[in-house]
PDB file of C-alpha atoms in Angstrom:
ATOM      1  CA  UNK A   8     146.672  82.322 -41.891  1.00  0.00           C
ATOM      2  CA  UNK A   9     149.247  79.841 -40.787  1.00  0.00           C
ATOM      3  CA  UNK A  10     151.880  81.190 -38.441  1.00  0.00           C
ATOM      4  CA  UNK A  11     155.634  81.089 -38.702  1.00  0.00           C
ATOM      5  CA  UNK A  12     156.889  77.526 -38.821  1.00  0.00           C
ATOM      6  CA  UNK A  13     160.339  76.329 -37.885  1.00  0.00           C
ATOM      7  CA  UNK A  14     161.941  72.972 -38.469  1.00  0.00           C
ATOM      8  CA  UNK A  15     163.201  70.972 -36.802  1.00  0.00           C
ATOM      9  CA  UNK A  16     161.815  71.786 -33.365  1.00  0.00           C
ATOM     10  CA  UNK A  17     164.572  69.989 -31.503  1.00  0.00           C
ATOM     11  CA  UNK A  18     168.103  69.113 -32.490  1.00  0.00           C
ATOM     12  CA  UNK A  19     171.058  67.478 -30.784  1.00  0.00           C
ATOM     13  CA  UNK A  20     174.518  67.898 -32.285  1.00  0.00           C
ATOM     14  CA  UNK A  21     178.084  67.422 -31.144  1.00  0.00           C
ATOM     15  CA  UNK A  22     180.870  69.971 -31.047  1.00  0.00           C
ATOM     16  CA  UNK A  23     182.442  70.643 -34.413  1.00  0.00           C
ATOM     17  CA  UNK A  24     179.409  69.658 -36.439  1.00  0.00           C
ATOM     18  CA  UNK A  25     177.333  72.052 -38.462  1.00  0.00           C
ATOM     19  CA  UNK A  26     173.584  72.583 -38.416  1.00  0.00           C
ATOM     20  CA  UNK A  27     170.944  74.125 -40.669  1.00  0.00           C
ATOM     21  CA  UNK A  28     167.679  75.473 -39.333  1.00  0.00           C
ATOM     22  CA  UNK A  29     164.691  76.322 -41.482  1.00  0.00           C
ATOM     23  CA  UNK A  30     161.987  78.960 -41.206  1.00  0.00           C
ATOM     24  CA  UNK A  31     158.838  79.469 -43.249  1.00  0.00           C
ATOM     25  CA  UNK A  32     157.322  82.923 -42.743  1.00  0.00           C
ATOM     26  CA  UNK A  33     153.677  83.874 -42.666  1.00  0.00           C
ATOM     27  CA  UNK A  34     152.301  83.979 -46.194  1.00  0.00           C
ATOM     28  CA  UNK A  35     152.956  87.379 -47.745  1.00  0.00           C
ATOM     29  CA  UNK A  36     155.689  88.351 -45.302  1.00  0.00           C
ATOM     30  CA  UNK A  37     158.977  89.178 -46.984  1.00  0.00           C
ATOM     31  CA  UNK A  38     161.103  90.050 -43.958  1.00  0.00           C
ATOM     32  CA  UNK A  39     162.591  87.261 -41.853  1.00  0.00           C
ATOM     33  CA  UNK A  40     164.704  87.790 -38.754  1.00  0.00           C
ATOM     34  CA  UNK A  41     166.593  85.336 -36.580  1.00  0.00           C
ATOM     35  CA  UNK A  42     167.250  85.570 -32.855  1.00  0.00           C
ATOM     36  CA  UNK A  43     169.165  83.455 -30.372  1.00  0.00           C
ATOM     37  CA  UNK A  44     167.730  82.995 -26.882  1.00  0.00           C
ATOM     38  CA  UNK A  45     169.875  81.737 -24.019  1.00  0.00           C
ATOM     39  CA  UNK A  46     169.386  81.962 -20.243  1.00  0.00           C
ATOM     40  CA  UNK A  47     172.557  83.991 -19.843  1.00  0.00           C
ATOM     41  CA  UNK A  48     172.394  86.416 -22.755  1.00  0.00           C
ATOM     42  CA  UNK A  49     168.656  86.592 -23.296  1.00  0.00           C
ATOM     43  CA  UNK A  50     167.338  87.360 -26.775  1.00  0.00           C
ATOM     44  CA  UNK A  51     169.979  88.483 -29.236  1.00  0.00           C
ATOM     45  CA  UNK A  52     169.513  89.502 -32.852  1.00  0.00           C
ATOM     46  CA  UNK A  53     171.347  87.426 -35.425  1.00  0.00           C
ATOM     47  CA  UNK A  54     170.327  88.805 -38.822  1.00  0.00           C
ATOM     48  CA  UNK A  55     167.432  90.000 -40.943  1.00  0.00           C
ATOM     49  CA  UNK A  56     166.617  89.264 -44.574  1.00  0.00           C
ATOM     50  CA  UNK A  57     164.316  91.008 -46.985  1.00  0.00           C
ATOM     51  CA  UNK A  58     163.836  89.956 -50.586  1.00  0.00           C
ATOM     52  CA  UNK A  59     166.807  87.579 -50.380  1.00  0.00           C
ATOM     53  CA  UNK A  60     169.136  90.349 -49.117  1.00  0.00           C
ATOM     54  CA  UNK A  61     170.633  90.591 -45.654  1.00  0.00           C
ATOM     55  CA  UNK A  62     169.804  94.069 -44.349  1.00  0.00           C
ATOM     56  CA  UNK A  63     171.078  93.781 -40.790  1.00  0.00           C
ATOM     57  CA  UNK A  64     173.502  91.580 -38.920  1.00  0.00           C
ATOM     58  CA  UNK A  65     174.016  91.219 -35.197  1.00  0.00           C
ATOM     59  CA  UNK A  66     177.243  90.776 -33.336  1.00  0.00           C
ATOM     60  CA  UNK A  67     177.845  87.081 -33.927  1.00  0.00           C
ATOM     61  CA  UNK A  68     180.892  85.323 -35.377  1.00  0.00           C
ATOM     62  CA  UNK A  69     181.073  84.343 -39.013  1.00  0.00           C
ATOM     63  CA  UNK A  70     180.158  80.756 -38.106  1.00  0.00           C
ATOM     64  CA  UNK A  71     176.581  81.998 -38.083  1.00  0.00           C
ATOM     65  CA  UNK A  72     175.184  82.586 -41.533  1.00  0.00           C
ATOM     66  CA  UNK A  73     171.844  82.686 -43.224  1.00  0.00           C
ATOM     67  CA  UNK A  74     170.049  83.064 -46.481  1.00  0.00           C
ATOM     68  CA  UNK A  75     166.612  83.716 -47.848  1.00  0.00           C
ATOM     69  CA  UNK A  76     165.007  82.148 -50.857  1.00  0.00           C
ATOM     70  CA  UNK A  77     162.764  83.708 -53.462  1.00  0.00           C
ATOM     71  CA  UNK A  78     159.669  82.350 -51.678  1.00  0.00           C
ATOM     72  CA  UNK A  79     160.812  84.182 -48.496  1.00  0.00           C
ATOM     73  CA  UNK A  80     161.693  80.970 -46.673  1.00  0.00           C
ATOM     74  CA  UNK A  81     164.912  81.312 -44.750  1.00  0.00           C
ATOM     75  CA  UNK A  82     167.631  79.086 -43.414  1.00  0.00           C
ATOM     76  CA  UNK A  83     170.349  79.737 -40.927  1.00  0.00           C
ATOM     77  CA  UNK A  84     173.504  77.725 -40.647  1.00  0.00           C
ATOM     78  CA  UNK A  85     175.945  77.356 -37.799  1.00  0.00           C
ATOM     79  CA  UNK A  86     179.260  75.754 -38.612  1.00  0.00           C
ATOM     80  CA  UNK A  87     181.827  74.271 -36.219  1.00  0.00           C
ATOM     81  CA  UNK A  88     179.356  74.090 -33.361  1.00  0.00           C
ATOM     82  CA  UNK A  89     180.469  75.045 -29.861  1.00  0.00           C
ATOM     83  CA  UNK A  90     178.863  74.173 -26.548  1.00  0.00           C
ATOM     84  CA  UNK A  91     177.848  77.808 -26.160  1.00  0.00           C
ATOM     85  CA  UNK A  92     175.706  77.599 -29.284  1.00  0.00           C
ATOM     86  CA  UNK A  93     173.134  75.597 -27.329  1.00  0.00           C
ATOM     87  CA  UNK A  94     170.085  77.820 -27.412  1.00  0.00           C
ATOM     88  CA  UNK A  95     166.568  78.374 -28.633  1.00  0.00           C
ATOM     89  CA  UNK A  96     166.728  79.847 -32.133  1.00  0.00           C
ATOM     90  CA  UNK A  97     163.724  81.951 -32.991  1.00  0.00           C
ATOM     91  CA  UNK A  98     162.626  83.066 -36.397  1.00  0.00           C
ATOM     92  CA  UNK A  99     160.289  86.017 -36.895  1.00  0.00           C
ATOM     93  CA  UNK A 100     158.536  87.269 -39.988  1.00  0.00           C
ATOM     94  CA  UNK A 101     157.160  90.680 -40.698  1.00  0.00           C
ATOM     95  CA  UNK A 102     155.098  92.273 -43.434  1.00  0.00           C
ATOM     96  CA  UNK A 103     157.368  95.307 -43.448  1.00  0.00           C
ATOM     97  CA  UNK A 104     159.225  96.729 -46.353  1.00  0.00           C
ATOM     98  CA  UNK A 105     161.123  99.830 -45.330  1.00  0.00           C
ATOM     99  CA  UNK A 106     159.102 100.613 -42.208  1.00  0.00           C
ATOM    100  CA  UNK A 107     161.036  99.477 -39.149  1.00  0.00           C
ATOM    101  CA  UNK A 108     158.063  99.529 -36.784  1.00  0.00           C
ATOM    102  CA  UNK A 109     156.093  96.721 -38.382  1.00  0.00           C
ATOM    103  CA  UNK A 110     155.338  93.905 -35.964  1.00  0.00           C
ATOM    104  CA  UNK A 111     157.479  90.805 -36.004  1.00  0.00           C
ATOM    105  CA  UNK A 112     155.665  87.496 -35.519  1.00  0.00           C
ATOM    106  CA  UNK A 113     157.663  84.690 -34.007  1.00  0.00           C
ATOM    107  CA  UNK A 114     157.758  80.985 -34.650  1.00  0.00           C
ATOM    108  CA  UNK A 115     157.947  78.348 -31.896  1.00  0.00           C
ATOM    109  CA  UNK A 116     161.712  78.091 -32.208  1.00  0.00           C
ATOM    110  CA  UNK A 117     164.269  75.350 -32.716  1.00  0.00           C
ATOM    111  CA  UNK A 118     165.946  74.153 -29.568  1.00  0.00           C
ATOM    112  CA  UNK A 119     169.552  73.208 -30.299  1.00  0.00           C
ATOM    113  CA  UNK A 120     171.617  71.221 -27.843  1.00  0.00           C
ATOM    114  CA  UNK A 121     175.327  70.891 -28.520  1.00  0.00           C
ATOM    115  CA  UNK A 122     177.103  68.065 -26.679  1.00  0.00           C
TER     116      UNK A 122
ATOM    117  CA  UNK B   7     173.154 102.150 -29.372  1.00  0.00           C
ATOM    118  CA  UNK B   8     169.694 101.211 -28.194  1.00  0.00           C
ATOM    119  CA  UNK B   9     168.978  99.329 -24.978  1.00  0.00           C
ATOM    120  CA  UNK B  10     166.072  98.144 -22.872  1.00  0.00           C
ATOM    121  CA  UNK B  11     165.974  97.545 -19.139  1.00  0.00           C
ATOM    122  CA  UNK B  12     163.449  95.471 -17.267  1.00  0.00           C
ATOM    123  CA  UNK B  13     164.409  96.153 -13.642  1.00  0.00           C
ATOM    124  CA  UNK B  14     162.464  93.261 -12.128  1.00  0.00           C
ATOM    125  CA  UNK B  15     163.426  89.663 -12.839  1.00  0.00           C
ATOM    126  CA  UNK B  16     160.212  88.462 -11.227  1.00  0.00           C
ATOM    127  CA  UNK B  17     156.854  89.990 -10.356  1.00  0.00           C
ATOM    128  CA  UNK B  18     154.324  88.235  -8.142  1.00  0.00           C
ATOM    129  CA  UNK B  19     150.727  89.367  -8.033  1.00  0.00           C
ATOM    130  CA  UNK B  20     147.531  87.919  -6.621  1.00  0.00           C
ATOM    131  CA  UNK B  21     144.817  86.875  -9.028  1.00  0.00           C
ATOM    132  CA  UNK B  22     142.350  89.704  -9.565  1.00  0.00           C
ATOM    133  CA  UNK B  23     144.834  92.413  -8.573  1.00  0.00           C
ATOM    134  CA  UNK B  24     146.269  94.905 -11.065  1.00  0.00           C
ATOM    135  CA  UNK B  25     149.672  94.081 -12.488  1.00  0.00           C
ATOM    136  CA  UNK B  26     152.525  96.209 -13.784  1.00  0.00           C
ATOM    137  CA  UNK B  27     155.655  95.025 -15.558  1.00  0.00           C
ATOM    138  CA  UNK B  28     158.250  97.765 -15.887  1.00  0.00           C
ATOM    139  CA  UNK B  29     160.366  98.703 -18.879  1.00  0.00           C
ATOM    140  CA  UNK B  30     162.711 101.598 -19.590  1.00  0.00           C
ATOM    141  CA  UNK B  31     164.552 102.244 -22.802  1.00  0.00           C
ATOM    142  CA  UNK B  32     167.439 104.188 -24.250  1.00  0.00           C
ATOM    143  CA  UNK B  33     167.568 105.155 -27.929  1.00  0.00           C
ATOM    144  CA  UNK B  34     169.044 107.952 -29.954  1.00  0.00           C
ATOM    145  CA  UNK B  35     166.026 108.480 -32.215  1.00  0.00           C
ATOM    146  CA  UNK B  36     162.296 107.948 -32.003  1.00  0.00           C
ATOM    147  CA  UNK B  37     161.527 104.698 -30.206  1.00  0.00           C
ATOM    148  CA  UNK B  38     159.196 102.027 -31.459  1.00  0.00           C
ATOM    149  CA  UNK B  39     158.316  99.905 -28.439  1.00  0.00           C
ATOM    150  CA  UNK B  40     156.907  96.407 -28.212  1.00  0.00           C
ATOM    151  CA  UNK B  41     155.751  93.945 -25.593  1.00  0.00           C
ATOM    152  CA  UNK B  42     155.889  90.197 -26.159  1.00  0.00           C
ATOM    153  CA  UNK B  43     154.926  87.269 -23.933  1.00  0.00           C
ATOM    154  CA  UNK B  44     156.530  83.837 -23.895  1.00  0.00           C
ATOM    155  CA  UNK B  45     154.942  80.738 -22.436  1.00  0.00           C
ATOM    156  CA  UNK B  46     157.110  77.697 -21.575  1.00  0.00           C
ATOM    157  CA  UNK B  47     158.567  75.963 -24.626  1.00  0.00           C
ATOM    158  CA  UNK B  48     156.887  78.423 -26.957  1.00  0.00           C
ATOM    159  CA  UNK B  49     157.946  81.303 -29.149  1.00  0.00           C
ATOM    160  CA  UNK B  50     157.129  84.928 -28.445  1.00  0.00           C
ATOM    161  CA  UNK B  51     153.586  86.215 -28.839  1.00  0.00           C
ATOM    162  CA  UNK B  52     153.011  89.857 -29.730  1.00  0.00           C
ATOM    163  CA  UNK B  53     150.950  91.828 -27.191  1.00  0.00           C
ATOM    164  CA  UNK B  54     151.106  95.475 -28.262  1.00  0.00           C
ATOM    165  CA  UNK B  55     153.291  98.224 -29.670  1.00  0.00           C
ATOM    166  CA  UNK B  56     153.777 101.970 -29.556  1.00  0.00           C
ATOM    167  CA  UNK B  57     154.673 103.828 -32.718  1.00  0.00           C
ATOM    168  CA  UNK B  58     153.358 107.346 -32.237  1.00  0.00           C
ATOM    169  CA  UNK B  59     150.278 109.180 -31.023  1.00  0.00           C
ATOM    170  CA  UNK B  60     148.269 108.278 -27.938  1.00  0.00           C
ATOM    171  CA  UNK B  61     150.542 107.411 -25.036  1.00  0.00           C
ATOM    172  CA  UNK B  62     148.195 104.671 -23.808  1.00  0.00           C
ATOM    173  CA  UNK B  63     148.298 101.635 -26.051  1.00  0.00           C
ATOM    174  CA  UNK B  64     145.795  98.800 -25.773  1.00  0.00           C
ATOM    175  CA  UNK B  65     146.730  95.301 -26.811  1.00  0.00           C
ATOM    176  CA  UNK B  66     145.763  91.659 -26.685  1.00  0.00           C
ATOM    177  CA  UNK B  67     144.272  89.784 -23.712  1.00  0.00           C
ATOM    178  CA  UNK B  68     143.344  92.980 -21.846  1.00  0.00           C
ATOM    179  CA  UNK B  69     146.905  94.305 -21.610  1.00  0.00           C
ATOM    180  CA  UNK B  70     147.806  97.946 -22.084  1.00  0.00           C
ATOM    181  CA  UNK B  71     150.991  99.961 -21.871  1.00  0.00           C
ATOM    182  CA  UNK B  72     151.760 103.583 -21.175  1.00  0.00           C
ATOM    183  CA  UNK B  73     154.486 105.387 -23.077  1.00  0.00           C
ATOM    184  CA  UNK B  74     156.218 108.108 -21.062  1.00  0.00           C
ATOM    185  CA  UNK B  75     158.780 110.018 -23.089  1.00  0.00           C
ATOM    186  CA  UNK B  76     160.167 112.101 -20.213  1.00  0.00           C
ATOM    187  CA  UNK B  77     160.804 109.011 -18.103  1.00  0.00           C
ATOM    188  CA  UNK B  78     161.749 106.881 -21.144  1.00  0.00           C
ATOM    189  CA  UNK B  79     159.419 104.178 -19.893  1.00  0.00           C
ATOM    190  CA  UNK B  80     156.891 101.820 -21.415  1.00  0.00           C
ATOM    191  CA  UNK B  81     155.295  99.885 -18.557  1.00  0.00           C
ATOM    192  CA  UNK B  82     152.904  97.015 -19.250  1.00  0.00           C
ATOM    193  CA  UNK B  83     149.689  96.938 -17.231  1.00  0.00           C
ATOM    194  CA  UNK B  84     146.531  94.938 -16.746  1.00  0.00           C
ATOM    195  CA  UNK B  85     143.664  95.911 -14.420  1.00  0.00           C
ATOM    196  CA  UNK B  86     142.938  92.393 -13.173  1.00  0.00           C
ATOM    197  CA  UNK B  87     145.488  89.571 -13.372  1.00  0.00           C
ATOM    198  CA  UNK B  88     144.598  86.010 -14.319  1.00  0.00           C
ATOM    199  CA  UNK B  89     146.503  82.872 -13.373  1.00  0.00           C
ATOM    200  CA  UNK B  90     146.859  82.218 -17.109  1.00  0.00           C
ATOM    201  CA  UNK B  91     148.849  85.471 -17.423  1.00  0.00           C
ATOM    202  CA  UNK B  92     151.761  83.751 -15.684  1.00  0.00           C
ATOM    203  CA  UNK B  93     154.572  83.800 -18.240  1.00  0.00           C
ATOM    204  CA  UNK B  94     157.781  85.554 -19.274  1.00  0.00           C
ATOM    205  CA  UNK B  95     157.318  89.085 -20.576  1.00  0.00           C
ATOM    206  CA  UNK B  96     159.747  90.893 -22.847  1.00  0.00           C
ATOM    207  CA  UNK B  97     159.954  94.562 -23.705  1.00  0.00           C
ATOM    208  CA  UNK B  98     161.700  95.455 -26.980  1.00  0.00           C
ATOM    209  CA  UNK B  99     162.683  98.568 -28.870  1.00  0.00           C
ATOM    210  CA  UNK B 100     163.386  99.359 -32.483  1.00  0.00           C
ATOM    211  CA  UNK B 101     164.417 102.668 -33.995  1.00  0.00           C
ATOM    212  CA  UNK B 102     164.306 104.097 -37.467  1.00  0.00           C
ATOM    213  CA  UNK B 103     167.246 104.921 -39.653  1.00  0.00           C
ATOM    214  CA  UNK B 104     167.324 101.525 -41.289  1.00  0.00           C
ATOM    215  CA  UNK B 105     167.513  99.486 -38.111  1.00  0.00           C
ATOM    216  CA  UNK B 106     165.560  96.318 -38.663  1.00  0.00           C
ATOM    217  CA  UNK B 107     166.379  94.590 -35.406  1.00  0.00           C
ATOM    218  CA  UNK B 108     164.565  94.408 -32.116  1.00  0.00           C
ATOM    219  CA  UNK B 109     166.593  94.932 -28.964  1.00  0.00           C
ATOM    220  CA  UNK B 110     165.031  93.028 -26.073  1.00  0.00           C
ATOM    221  CA  UNK B 111     165.128  93.418 -22.342  1.00  0.00           C
ATOM    222  CA  UNK B 112     166.158  90.462 -20.194  1.00  0.00           C
ATOM    223  CA  UNK B 113     162.563  89.559 -19.488  1.00  0.00           C
ATOM    224  CA  UNK B 114     160.341  89.591 -16.396  1.00  0.00           C
ATOM    225  CA  UNK B 115     158.774  86.442 -15.058  1.00  0.00           C
ATOM    226  CA  UNK B 116     155.215  87.139 -13.968  1.00  0.00           C
ATOM    227  CA  UNK B 117     153.599  84.790 -11.483  1.00  0.00           C
ATOM    228  CA  UNK B 118     149.923  85.236 -10.721  1.00  0.00           C
ATOM    229  CA  UNK B 119     149.003  83.547  -7.471  1.00  0.00           C
ATOM    230  CA  UNK B 120     145.508  82.049  -7.135  1.00  0.00           C
TER     231      UNK B 120
END
């Protein structure tokens, strides 16, 4: 089975711009989660989608949003980029439905640099 | 609120020696605990998890972890370290009650010295 894929792998943007990141989960997985990884804050949960519905949201401003499509692919969008948004954005998919202990499998990430 | 602590930023161990990477957690319900490894410029790779049952969990690449409820710990271990084990290790916790997020520790950098 192919793993989680994320596009693009690298991105450079300037302050004030917006960006959209894409994630394709492992085939058959319906849960997709997004995490932000920075040297200072570590790994922080952004949001989780299941069957096109957001089930959980982390403590991030409204500039961070996401969605999931009927084929389970997911996108996240960051509007009005700030320097502090520079990070590795990781997507994870899981075969879980209601069970919270199902393993999450991570993609390689999208590295975003905001100048 | 749930939290995870990895008290050591870095662990150095000689090749062939046993290794331990420490993790403690704090949750209000039953914990579901995970270990992931991250190599440079890569995403996280799943190593093992504890849901319930046997306190000793065996995972990928010869790693195992011991769940200790009284000490709220979930330390990662390997009997004989390899240079290729050098990487960043993350402990994470999830709880029930509709929580679908993983809370991660800050990570421990493991260096295995030849």
